[in-house]
mmCIF file of C-alpha atoms and ligand atoms in Angstrom:
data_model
loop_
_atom_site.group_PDB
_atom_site.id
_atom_site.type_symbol
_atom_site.label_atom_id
_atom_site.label_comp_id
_atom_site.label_asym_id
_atom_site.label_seq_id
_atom_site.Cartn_x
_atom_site.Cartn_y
_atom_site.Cartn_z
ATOM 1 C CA UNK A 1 10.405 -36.445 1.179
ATOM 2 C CA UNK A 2 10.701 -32.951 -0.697
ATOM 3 C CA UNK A 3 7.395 -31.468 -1.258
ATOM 4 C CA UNK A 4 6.351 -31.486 -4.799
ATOM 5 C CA UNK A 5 4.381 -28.671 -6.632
ATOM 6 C CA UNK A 6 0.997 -29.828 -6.285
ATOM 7 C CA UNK A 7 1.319 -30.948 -2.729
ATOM 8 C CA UNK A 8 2.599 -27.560 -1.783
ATOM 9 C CA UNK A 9 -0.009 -25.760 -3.537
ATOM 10 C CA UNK A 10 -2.737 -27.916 -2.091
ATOM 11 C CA UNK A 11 -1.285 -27.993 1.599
ATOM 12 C CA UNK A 12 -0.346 -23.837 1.586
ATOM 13 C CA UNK A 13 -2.441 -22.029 -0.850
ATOM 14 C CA UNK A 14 -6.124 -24.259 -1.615
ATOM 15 C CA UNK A 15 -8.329 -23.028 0.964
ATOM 16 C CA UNK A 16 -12.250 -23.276 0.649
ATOM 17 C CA UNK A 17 -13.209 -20.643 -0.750
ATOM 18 C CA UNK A 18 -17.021 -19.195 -0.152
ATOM 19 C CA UNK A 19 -16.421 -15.180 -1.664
ATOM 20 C CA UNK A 20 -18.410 -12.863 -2.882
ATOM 21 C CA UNK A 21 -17.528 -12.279 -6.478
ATOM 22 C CA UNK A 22 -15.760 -15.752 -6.692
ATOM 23 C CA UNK A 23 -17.544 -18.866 -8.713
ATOM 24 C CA UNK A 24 -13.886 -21.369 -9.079
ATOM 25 C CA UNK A 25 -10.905 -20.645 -7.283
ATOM 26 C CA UNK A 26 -7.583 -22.878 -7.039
ATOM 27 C CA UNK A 27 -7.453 -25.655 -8.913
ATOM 28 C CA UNK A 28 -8.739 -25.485 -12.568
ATOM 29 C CA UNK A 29 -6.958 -23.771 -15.527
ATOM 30 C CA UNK A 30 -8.572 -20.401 -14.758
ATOM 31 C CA UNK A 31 -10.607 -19.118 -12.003
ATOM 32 C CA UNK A 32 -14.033 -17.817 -12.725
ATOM 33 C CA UNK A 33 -14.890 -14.699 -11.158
ATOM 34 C CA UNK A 34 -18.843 -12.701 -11.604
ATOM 35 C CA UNK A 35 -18.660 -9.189 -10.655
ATOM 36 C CA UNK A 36 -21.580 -7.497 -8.637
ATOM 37 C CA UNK A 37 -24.244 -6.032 -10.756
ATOM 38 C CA UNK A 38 -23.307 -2.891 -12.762
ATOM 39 C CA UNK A 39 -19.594 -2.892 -11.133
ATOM 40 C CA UNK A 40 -16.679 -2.995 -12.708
ATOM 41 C CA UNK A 41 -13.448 -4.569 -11.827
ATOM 42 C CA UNK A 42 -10.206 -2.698 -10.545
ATOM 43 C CA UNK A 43 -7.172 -5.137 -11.177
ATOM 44 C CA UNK A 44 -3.319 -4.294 -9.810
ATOM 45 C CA UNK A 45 -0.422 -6.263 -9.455
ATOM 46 C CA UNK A 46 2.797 -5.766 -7.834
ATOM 47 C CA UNK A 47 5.835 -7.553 -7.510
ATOM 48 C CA UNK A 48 8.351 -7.924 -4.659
ATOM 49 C CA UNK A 49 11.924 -8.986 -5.404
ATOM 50 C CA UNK A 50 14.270 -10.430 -3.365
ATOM 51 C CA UNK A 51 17.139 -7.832 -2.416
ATOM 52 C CA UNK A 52 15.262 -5.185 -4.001
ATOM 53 C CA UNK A 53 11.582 -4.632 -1.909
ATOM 54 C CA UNK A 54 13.219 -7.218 1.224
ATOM 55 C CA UNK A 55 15.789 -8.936 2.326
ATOM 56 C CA UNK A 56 16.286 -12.582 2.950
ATOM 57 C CA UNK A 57 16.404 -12.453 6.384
ATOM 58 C CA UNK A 58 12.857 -10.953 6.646
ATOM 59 C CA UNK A 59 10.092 -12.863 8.823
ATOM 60 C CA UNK A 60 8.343 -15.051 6.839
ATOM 61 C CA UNK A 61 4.736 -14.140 7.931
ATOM 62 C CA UNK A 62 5.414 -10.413 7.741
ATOM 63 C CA UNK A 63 6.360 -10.795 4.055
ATOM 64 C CA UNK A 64 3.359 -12.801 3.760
ATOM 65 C CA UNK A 65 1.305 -9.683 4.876
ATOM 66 C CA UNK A 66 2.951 -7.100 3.479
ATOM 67 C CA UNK A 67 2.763 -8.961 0.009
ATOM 68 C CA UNK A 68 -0.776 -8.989 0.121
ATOM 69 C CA UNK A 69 -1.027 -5.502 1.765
ATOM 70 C CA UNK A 70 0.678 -3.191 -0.876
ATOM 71 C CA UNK A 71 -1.900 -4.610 -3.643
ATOM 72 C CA UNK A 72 -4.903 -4.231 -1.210
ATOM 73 C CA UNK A 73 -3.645 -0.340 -1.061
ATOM 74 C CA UNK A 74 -3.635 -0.383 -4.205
ATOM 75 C CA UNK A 75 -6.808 -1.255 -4.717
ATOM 76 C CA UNK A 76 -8.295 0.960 -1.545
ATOM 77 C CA UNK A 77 -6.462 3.661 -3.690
ATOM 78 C CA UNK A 78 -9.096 3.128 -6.401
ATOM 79 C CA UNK A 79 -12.009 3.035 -4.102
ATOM 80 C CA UNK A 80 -12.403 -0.711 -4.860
ATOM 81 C CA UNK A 81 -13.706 -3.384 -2.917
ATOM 82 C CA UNK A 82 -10.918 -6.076 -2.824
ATOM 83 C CA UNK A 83 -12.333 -9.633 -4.152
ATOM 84 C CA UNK A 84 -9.796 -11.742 -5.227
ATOM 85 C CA UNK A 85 -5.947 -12.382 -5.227
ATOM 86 C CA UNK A 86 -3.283 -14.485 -7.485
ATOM 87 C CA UNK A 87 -0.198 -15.178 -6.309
ATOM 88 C CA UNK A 88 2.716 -16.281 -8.562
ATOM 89 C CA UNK A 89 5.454 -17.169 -6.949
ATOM 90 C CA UNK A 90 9.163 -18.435 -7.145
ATOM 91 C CA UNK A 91 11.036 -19.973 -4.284
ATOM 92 C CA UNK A 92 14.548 -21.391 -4.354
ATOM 93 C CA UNK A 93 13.451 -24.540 -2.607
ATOM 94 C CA UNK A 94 10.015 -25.564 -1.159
ATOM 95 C CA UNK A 95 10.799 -24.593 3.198
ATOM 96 C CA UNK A 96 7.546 -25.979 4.801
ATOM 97 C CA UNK A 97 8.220 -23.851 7.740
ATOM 98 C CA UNK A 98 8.684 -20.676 5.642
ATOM 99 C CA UNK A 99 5.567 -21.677 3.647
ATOM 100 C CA UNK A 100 3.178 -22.341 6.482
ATOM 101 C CA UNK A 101 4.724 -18.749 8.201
ATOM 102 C CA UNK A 102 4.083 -16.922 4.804
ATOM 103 C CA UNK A 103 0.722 -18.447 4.371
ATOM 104 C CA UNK A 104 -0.306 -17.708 7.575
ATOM 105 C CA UNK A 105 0.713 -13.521 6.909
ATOM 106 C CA UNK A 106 -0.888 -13.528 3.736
ATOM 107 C CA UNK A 107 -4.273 -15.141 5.108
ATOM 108 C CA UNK A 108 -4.801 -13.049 8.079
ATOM 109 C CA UNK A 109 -4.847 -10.245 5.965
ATOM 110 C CA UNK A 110 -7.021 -12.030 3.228
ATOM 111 C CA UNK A 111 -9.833 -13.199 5.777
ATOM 112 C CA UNK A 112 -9.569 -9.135 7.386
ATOM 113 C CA UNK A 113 -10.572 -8.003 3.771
ATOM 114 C CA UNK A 114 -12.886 -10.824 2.986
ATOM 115 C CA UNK A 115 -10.664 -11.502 -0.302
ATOM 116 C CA UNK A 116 -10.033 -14.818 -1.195
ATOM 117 C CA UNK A 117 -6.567 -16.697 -2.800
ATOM 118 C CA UNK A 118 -8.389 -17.498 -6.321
ATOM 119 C CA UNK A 119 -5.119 -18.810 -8.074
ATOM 120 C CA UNK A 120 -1.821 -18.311 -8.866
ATOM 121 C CA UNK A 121 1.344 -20.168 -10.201
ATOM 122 C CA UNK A 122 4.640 -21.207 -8.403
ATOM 123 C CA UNK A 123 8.089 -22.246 -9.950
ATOM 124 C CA UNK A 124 10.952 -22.703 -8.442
ATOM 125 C CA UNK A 125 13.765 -20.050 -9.096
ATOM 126 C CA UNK A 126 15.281 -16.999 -7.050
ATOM 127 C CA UNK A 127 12.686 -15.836 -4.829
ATOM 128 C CA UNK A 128 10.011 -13.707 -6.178
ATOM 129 C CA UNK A 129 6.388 -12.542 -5.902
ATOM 130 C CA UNK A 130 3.940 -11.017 -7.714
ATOM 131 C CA UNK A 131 0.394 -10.410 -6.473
ATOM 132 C CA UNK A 132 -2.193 -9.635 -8.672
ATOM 133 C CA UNK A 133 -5.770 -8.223 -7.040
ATOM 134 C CA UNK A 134 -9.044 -7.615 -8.271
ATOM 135 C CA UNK A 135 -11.480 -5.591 -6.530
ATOM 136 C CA UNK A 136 -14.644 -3.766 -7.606
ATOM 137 C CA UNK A 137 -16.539 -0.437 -7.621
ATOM 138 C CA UNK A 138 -19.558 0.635 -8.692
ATOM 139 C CA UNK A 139 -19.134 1.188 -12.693
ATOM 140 C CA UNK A 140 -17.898 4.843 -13.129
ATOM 141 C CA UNK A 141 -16.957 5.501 -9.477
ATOM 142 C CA UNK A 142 -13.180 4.667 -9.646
ATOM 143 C CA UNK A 143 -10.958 6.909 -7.950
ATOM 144 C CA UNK A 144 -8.187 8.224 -10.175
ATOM 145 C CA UNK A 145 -5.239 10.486 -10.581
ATOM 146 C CA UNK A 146 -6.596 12.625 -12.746
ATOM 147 C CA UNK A 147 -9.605 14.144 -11.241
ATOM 148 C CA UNK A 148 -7.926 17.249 -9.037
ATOM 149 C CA UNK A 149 -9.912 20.301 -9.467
ATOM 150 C CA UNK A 150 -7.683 23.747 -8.907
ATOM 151 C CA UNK A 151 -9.705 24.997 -5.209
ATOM 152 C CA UNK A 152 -9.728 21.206 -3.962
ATOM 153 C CA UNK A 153 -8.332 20.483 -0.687
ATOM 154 C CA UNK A 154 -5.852 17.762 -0.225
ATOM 155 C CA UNK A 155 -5.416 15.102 2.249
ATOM 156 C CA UNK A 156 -3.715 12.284 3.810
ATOM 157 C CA UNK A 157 -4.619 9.515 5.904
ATOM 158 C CA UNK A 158 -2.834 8.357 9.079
ATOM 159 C CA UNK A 159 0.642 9.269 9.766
ATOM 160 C CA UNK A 160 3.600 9.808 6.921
ATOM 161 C CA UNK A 161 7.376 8.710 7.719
ATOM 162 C CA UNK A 162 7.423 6.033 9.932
ATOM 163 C CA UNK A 163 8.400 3.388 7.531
ATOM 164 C CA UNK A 164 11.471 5.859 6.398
ATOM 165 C CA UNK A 165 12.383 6.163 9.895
ATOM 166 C CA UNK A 166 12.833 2.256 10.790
ATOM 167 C CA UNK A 167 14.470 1.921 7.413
ATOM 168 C CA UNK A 168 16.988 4.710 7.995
ATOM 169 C CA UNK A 169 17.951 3.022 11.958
ATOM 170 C CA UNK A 170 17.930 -0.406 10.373
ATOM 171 C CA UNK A 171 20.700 1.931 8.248
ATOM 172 C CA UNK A 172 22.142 2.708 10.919
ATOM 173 C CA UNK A 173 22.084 6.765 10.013
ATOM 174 C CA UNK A 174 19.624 7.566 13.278
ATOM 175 C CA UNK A 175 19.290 5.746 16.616
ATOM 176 C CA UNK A 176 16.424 4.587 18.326
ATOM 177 C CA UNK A 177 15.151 3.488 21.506
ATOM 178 C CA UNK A 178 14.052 -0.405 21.311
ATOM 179 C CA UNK A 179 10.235 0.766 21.830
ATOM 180 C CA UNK A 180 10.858 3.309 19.121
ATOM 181 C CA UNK A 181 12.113 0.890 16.265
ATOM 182 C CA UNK A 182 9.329 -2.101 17.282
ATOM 183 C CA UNK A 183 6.703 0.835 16.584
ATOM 184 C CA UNK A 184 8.668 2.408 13.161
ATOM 185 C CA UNK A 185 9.225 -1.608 12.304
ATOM 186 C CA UNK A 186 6.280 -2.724 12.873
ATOM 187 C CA UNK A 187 4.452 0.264 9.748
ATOM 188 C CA UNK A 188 7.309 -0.802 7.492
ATOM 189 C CA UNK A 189 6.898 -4.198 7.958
ATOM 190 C CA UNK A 190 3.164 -4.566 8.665
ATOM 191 C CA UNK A 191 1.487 -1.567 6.507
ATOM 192 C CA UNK A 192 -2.227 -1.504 6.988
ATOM 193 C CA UNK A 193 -4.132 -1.120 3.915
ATOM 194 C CA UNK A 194 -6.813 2.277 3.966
ATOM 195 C CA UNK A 195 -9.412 -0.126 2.331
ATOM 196 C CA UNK A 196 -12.258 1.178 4.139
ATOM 197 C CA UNK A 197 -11.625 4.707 3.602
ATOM 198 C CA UNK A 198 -10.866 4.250 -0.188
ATOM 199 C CA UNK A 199 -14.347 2.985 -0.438
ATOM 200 C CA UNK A 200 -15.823 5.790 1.887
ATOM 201 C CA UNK A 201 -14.815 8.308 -0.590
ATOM 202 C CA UNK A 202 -16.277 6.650 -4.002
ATOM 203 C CA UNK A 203 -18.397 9.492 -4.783
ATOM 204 C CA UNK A 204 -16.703 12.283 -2.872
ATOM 205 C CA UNK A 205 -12.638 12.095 -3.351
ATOM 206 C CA UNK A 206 -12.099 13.950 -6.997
ATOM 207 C CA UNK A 207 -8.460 11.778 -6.889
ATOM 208 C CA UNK A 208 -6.336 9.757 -5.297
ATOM 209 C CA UNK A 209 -2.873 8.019 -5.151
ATOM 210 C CA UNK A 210 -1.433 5.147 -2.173
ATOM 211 C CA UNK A 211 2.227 6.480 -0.827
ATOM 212 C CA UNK A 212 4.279 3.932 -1.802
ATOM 213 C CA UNK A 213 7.161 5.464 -2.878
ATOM 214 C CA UNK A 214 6.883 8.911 -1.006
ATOM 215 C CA UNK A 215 4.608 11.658 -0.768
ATOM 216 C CA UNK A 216 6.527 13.912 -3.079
ATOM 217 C CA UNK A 217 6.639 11.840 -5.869
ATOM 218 C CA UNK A 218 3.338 10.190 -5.209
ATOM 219 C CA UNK A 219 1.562 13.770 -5.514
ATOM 220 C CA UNK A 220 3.875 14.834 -8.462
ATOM 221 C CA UNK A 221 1.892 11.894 -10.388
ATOM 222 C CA UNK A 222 -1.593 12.854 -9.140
ATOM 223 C CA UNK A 223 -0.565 16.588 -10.152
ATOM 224 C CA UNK A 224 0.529 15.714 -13.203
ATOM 225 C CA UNK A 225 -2.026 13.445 -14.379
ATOM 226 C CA UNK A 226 -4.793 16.128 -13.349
ATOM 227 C CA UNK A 227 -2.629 19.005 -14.512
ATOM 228 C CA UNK A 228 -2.862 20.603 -11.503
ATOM 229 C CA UNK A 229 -0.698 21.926 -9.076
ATOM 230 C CA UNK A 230 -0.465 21.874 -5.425
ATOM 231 C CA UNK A 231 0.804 23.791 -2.136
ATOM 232 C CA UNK A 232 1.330 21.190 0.581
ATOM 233 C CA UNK A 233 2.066 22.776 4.201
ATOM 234 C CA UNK A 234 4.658 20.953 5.208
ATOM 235 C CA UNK A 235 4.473 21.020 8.867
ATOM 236 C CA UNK A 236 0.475 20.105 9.030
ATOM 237 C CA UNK A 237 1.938 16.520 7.925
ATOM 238 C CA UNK A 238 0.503 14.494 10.551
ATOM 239 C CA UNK A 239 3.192 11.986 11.967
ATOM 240 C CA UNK A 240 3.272 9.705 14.684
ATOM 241 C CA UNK A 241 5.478 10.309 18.228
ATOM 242 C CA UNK A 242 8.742 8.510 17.349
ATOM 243 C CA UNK A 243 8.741 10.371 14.958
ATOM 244 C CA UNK A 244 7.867 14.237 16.013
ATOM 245 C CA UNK A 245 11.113 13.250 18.483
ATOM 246 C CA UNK A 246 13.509 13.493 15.932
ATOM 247 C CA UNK A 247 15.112 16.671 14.392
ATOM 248 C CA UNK A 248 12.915 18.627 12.222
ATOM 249 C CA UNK A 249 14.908 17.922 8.949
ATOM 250 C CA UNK A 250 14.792 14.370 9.568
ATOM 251 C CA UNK A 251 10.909 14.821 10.611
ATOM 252 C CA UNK A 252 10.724 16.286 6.691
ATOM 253 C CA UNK A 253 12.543 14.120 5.235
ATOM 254 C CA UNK A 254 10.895 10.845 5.953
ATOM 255 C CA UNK A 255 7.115 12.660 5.692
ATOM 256 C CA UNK A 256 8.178 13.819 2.117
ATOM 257 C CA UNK A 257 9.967 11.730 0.981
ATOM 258 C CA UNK A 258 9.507 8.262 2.733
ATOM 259 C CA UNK A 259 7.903 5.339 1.181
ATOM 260 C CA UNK A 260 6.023 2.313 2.304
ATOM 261 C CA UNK A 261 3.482 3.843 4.448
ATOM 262 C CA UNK A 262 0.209 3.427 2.004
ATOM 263 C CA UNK A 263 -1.361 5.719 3.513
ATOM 264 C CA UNK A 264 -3.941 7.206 0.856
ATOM 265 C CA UNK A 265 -3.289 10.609 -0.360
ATOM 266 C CA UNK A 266 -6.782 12.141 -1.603
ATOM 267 C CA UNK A 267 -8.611 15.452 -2.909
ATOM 268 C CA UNK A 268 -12.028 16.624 -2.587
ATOM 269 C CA UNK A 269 -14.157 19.997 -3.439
ATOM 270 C CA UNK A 270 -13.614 22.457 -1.504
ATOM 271 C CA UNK A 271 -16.821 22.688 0.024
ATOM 272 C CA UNK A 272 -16.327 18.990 1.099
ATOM 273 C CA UNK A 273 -14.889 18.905 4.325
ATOM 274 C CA UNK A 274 -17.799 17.632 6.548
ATOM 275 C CA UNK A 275 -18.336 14.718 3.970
ATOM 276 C CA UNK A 276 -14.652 13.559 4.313
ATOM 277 C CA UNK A 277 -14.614 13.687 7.472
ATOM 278 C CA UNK A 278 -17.584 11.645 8.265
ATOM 279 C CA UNK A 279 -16.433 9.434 5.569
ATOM 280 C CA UNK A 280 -12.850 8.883 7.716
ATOM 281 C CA UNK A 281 -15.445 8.370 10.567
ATOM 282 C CA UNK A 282 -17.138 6.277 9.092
ATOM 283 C CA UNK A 283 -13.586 4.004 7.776
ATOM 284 C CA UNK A 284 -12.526 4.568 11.243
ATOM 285 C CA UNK A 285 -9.484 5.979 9.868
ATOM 286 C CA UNK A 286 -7.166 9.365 10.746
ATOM 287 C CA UNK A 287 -7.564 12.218 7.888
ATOM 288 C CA UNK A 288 -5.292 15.166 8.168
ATOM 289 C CA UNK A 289 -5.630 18.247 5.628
ATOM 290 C CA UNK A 290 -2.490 19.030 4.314
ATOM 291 C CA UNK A 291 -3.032 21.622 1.391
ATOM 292 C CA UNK A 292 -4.833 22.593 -1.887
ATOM 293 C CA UNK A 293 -4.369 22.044 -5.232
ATOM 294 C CA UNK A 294 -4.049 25.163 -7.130
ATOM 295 C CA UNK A 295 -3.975 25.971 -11.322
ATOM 296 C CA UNK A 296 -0.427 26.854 -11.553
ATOM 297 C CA UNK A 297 1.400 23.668 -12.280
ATOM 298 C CA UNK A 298 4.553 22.659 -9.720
ATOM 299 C CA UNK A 299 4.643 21.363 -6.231
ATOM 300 C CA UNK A 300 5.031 24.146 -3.599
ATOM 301 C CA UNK A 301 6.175 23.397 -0.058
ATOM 302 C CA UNK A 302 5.467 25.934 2.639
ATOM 303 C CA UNK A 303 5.955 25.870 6.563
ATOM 304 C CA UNK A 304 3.646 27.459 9.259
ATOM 305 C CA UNK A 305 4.673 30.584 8.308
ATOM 306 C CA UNK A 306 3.489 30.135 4.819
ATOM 307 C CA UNK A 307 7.354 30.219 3.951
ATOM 308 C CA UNK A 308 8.944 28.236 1.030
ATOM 309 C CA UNK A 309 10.114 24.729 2.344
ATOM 310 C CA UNK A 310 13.189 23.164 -0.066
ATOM 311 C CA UNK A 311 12.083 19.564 -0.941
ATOM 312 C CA UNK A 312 14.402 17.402 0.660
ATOM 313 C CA UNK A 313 15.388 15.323 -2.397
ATOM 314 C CA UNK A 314 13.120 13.365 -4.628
ATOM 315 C CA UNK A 315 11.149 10.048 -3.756
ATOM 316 C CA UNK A 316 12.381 6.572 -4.592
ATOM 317 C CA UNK A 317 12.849 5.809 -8.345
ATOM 318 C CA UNK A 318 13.523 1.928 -8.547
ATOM 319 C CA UNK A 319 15.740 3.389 -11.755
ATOM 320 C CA UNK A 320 17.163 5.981 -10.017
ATOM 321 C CA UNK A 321 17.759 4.488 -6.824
ATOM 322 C CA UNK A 322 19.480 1.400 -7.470
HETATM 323 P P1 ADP B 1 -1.458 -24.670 -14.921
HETATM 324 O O1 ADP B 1 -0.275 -25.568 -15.110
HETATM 325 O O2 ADP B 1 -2.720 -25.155 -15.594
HETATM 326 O O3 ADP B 1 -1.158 -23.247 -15.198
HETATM 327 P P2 ADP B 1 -0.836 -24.895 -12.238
HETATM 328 O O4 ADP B 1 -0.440 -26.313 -12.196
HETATM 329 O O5 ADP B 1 0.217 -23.852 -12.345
HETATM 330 O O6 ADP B 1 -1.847 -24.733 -13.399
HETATM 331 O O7 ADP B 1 -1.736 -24.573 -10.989
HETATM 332 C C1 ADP B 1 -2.767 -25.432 -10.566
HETATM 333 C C2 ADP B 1 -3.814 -24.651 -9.813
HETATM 334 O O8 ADP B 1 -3.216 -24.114 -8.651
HETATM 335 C C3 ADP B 1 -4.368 -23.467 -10.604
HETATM 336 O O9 ADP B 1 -5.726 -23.321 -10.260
HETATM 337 C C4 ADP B 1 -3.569 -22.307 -10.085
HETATM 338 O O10 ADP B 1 -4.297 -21.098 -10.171
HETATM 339 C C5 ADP B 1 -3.305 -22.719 -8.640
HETATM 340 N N1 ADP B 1 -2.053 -22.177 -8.077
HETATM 341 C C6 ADP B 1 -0.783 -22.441 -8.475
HETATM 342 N N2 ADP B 1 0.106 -21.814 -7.678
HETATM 343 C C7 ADP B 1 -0.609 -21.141 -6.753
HETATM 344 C C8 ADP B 1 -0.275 -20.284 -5.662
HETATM 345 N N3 ADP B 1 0.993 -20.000 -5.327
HETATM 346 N N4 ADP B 1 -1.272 -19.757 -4.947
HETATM 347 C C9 ADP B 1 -2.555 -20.015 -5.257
HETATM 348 N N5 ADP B 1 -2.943 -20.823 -6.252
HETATM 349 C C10 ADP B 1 -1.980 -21.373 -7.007
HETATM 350 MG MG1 MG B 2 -3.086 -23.747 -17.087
#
């Protein structure tokens, strides 16, 4: 028999759920959520369209996780500690086997973060998603774009460009070895949220900003909403092997301009080195200093040399880039 709404919602998406920060989950009209003491709450959401943000061939579980991971970046963006999730979602027809997979993506990641699935809504129609997530931070400690102070240093977490890469052999415009594209694949399709680290630098980070739709344009918004501006040194952008191996204008290319890596781009005084560091200790995650912000507005690009860089292009504009 075809599985109804309430059946599917109860078999896939009710799980006990004993989280901090969460009184009612699924199954009344609202979920009740109490934040911590003196914290306030950081809410995103993000959608993912069909033929737009994946294809329909894409592995259930992986869009499972990758659903859940571009709002947890979000919200590791923010310095917020993720609590809880809503899922709305549309499916052409209720696939138990595509269900259970997705489920299965989206929970693993859930249970890493400690967030729980507090509600959500599902409808049949072309398919869809749309995550909301909630997280908190102490009150007044939410990282923004706006905070960049002309002397602060900038950063980035992890590597930049290997998302671009897999996306551009899946194009079929470069060629890699088989080892190559499982690795590039694998950070498109399986992005890991810098939760830890956005909460490391509550207190210490003056801004920040998740690359989600390229480094270039990411900054640009982080720049302009400071009114700031910003020299970037193009070649300290850290990347990983696959993709050092490939020409250098490809190499720039996909670190400036590539999107879905959420890695977290970040400033902090100038004076604050040591304290981001041990703070990326402490995450466990890879920083990489890649510039300073400067008064004069604009985005420079300069190479070891200390030589102008041209931009390769600008970053993806859903608009723009249809
Ligand atoms: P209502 O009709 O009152 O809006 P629904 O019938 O849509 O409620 O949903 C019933 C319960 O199941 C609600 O608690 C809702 O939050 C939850 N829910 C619905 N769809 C999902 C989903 N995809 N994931 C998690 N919870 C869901
Ligand atoms: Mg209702």
């Amino acid at each position: 028999m075809a599985l109804g709404e309430f059946e599917l919602i109860r078999r896939f998406f009710d799980r006990p759920t004993a989280h901090a920060g969460v009184v009612h989950g699924v199954g009344d009209d609202c979920a009740v959520l109490a934040p911590s003491p003196g914290h306030q709450w950081l809410v995103s959401t993000d959608m993912l369209v069909e033929g737009r943000h994946f294809l329909s061939t894409v592995d259930p579980e992986a869009l499972g996780h990758k659903a859940l991971a571009v709002n947890l970046s979000d919200l590791a963006a923010c310095g917020a500690t993720p609590r809880a999730v809503f899922l709305a979602l549309a499916l052409p027809r209720a696939d138990a086997a595509w269900l259970e997979a997705f489920a299965r993506g989206l929970f693993q990641l859930a249970d890493a973060h400690g967030v729980a699935l507090a509600g959500g809504d599902t409808t049949a129609g072309p398919l869809n998603l749309c995550i909301t997530a909630m997280g908190e931070a102490p009150a007044g400690q939410a990282l923004l774009r706006s905070g960049a102070q002309p002397g602060d240093t900038l950063w980035v977490s992890g590597t930049l460009g290997d998302a671009r890469l897999a996306l551009e052999a899946f194009r079929g415009t470069v060629a890699l070895t088989g080892e190559a594209f499982a690795a590039t694949r694998l950070r498109m399709e399986r992005p890991t949220p810098r939760v830890a680290l956005g909460q490391a630098l509550r207190g210490l980070a003056t801004s920040a900003v998740d690359v989600s739709d390229g480094l270039l344009g990411d900054l640009a918004h982080v720049l302009a909403a400071s009114d700031v501006g910003a020299e970037l040194q193009a070649d300290a952008l850290p990347r990983g092997a696959h993709l050092a191996a490939q020409p250098l204008d490809l190499q720039r290319l996909c670190t400036l301009t590539g999107g879905d890596d959420y890695e977290l781009v970040f400033t902090a005084p100038a004076d604050g080195d040591d304290a981001v560091r041990a703070a990326a200790a402490r995450s466990d995650t890879p920083v990489t200093r890649i510039g300073r912000i400067t008064a004069e507005p604009g985005l420079s690009c300069v190479d070891a040399q200390g030589q102008p860089v041209p931009a390769p292009g600008a970053s993806f504009d859903h608009f723009r880039n249809p």
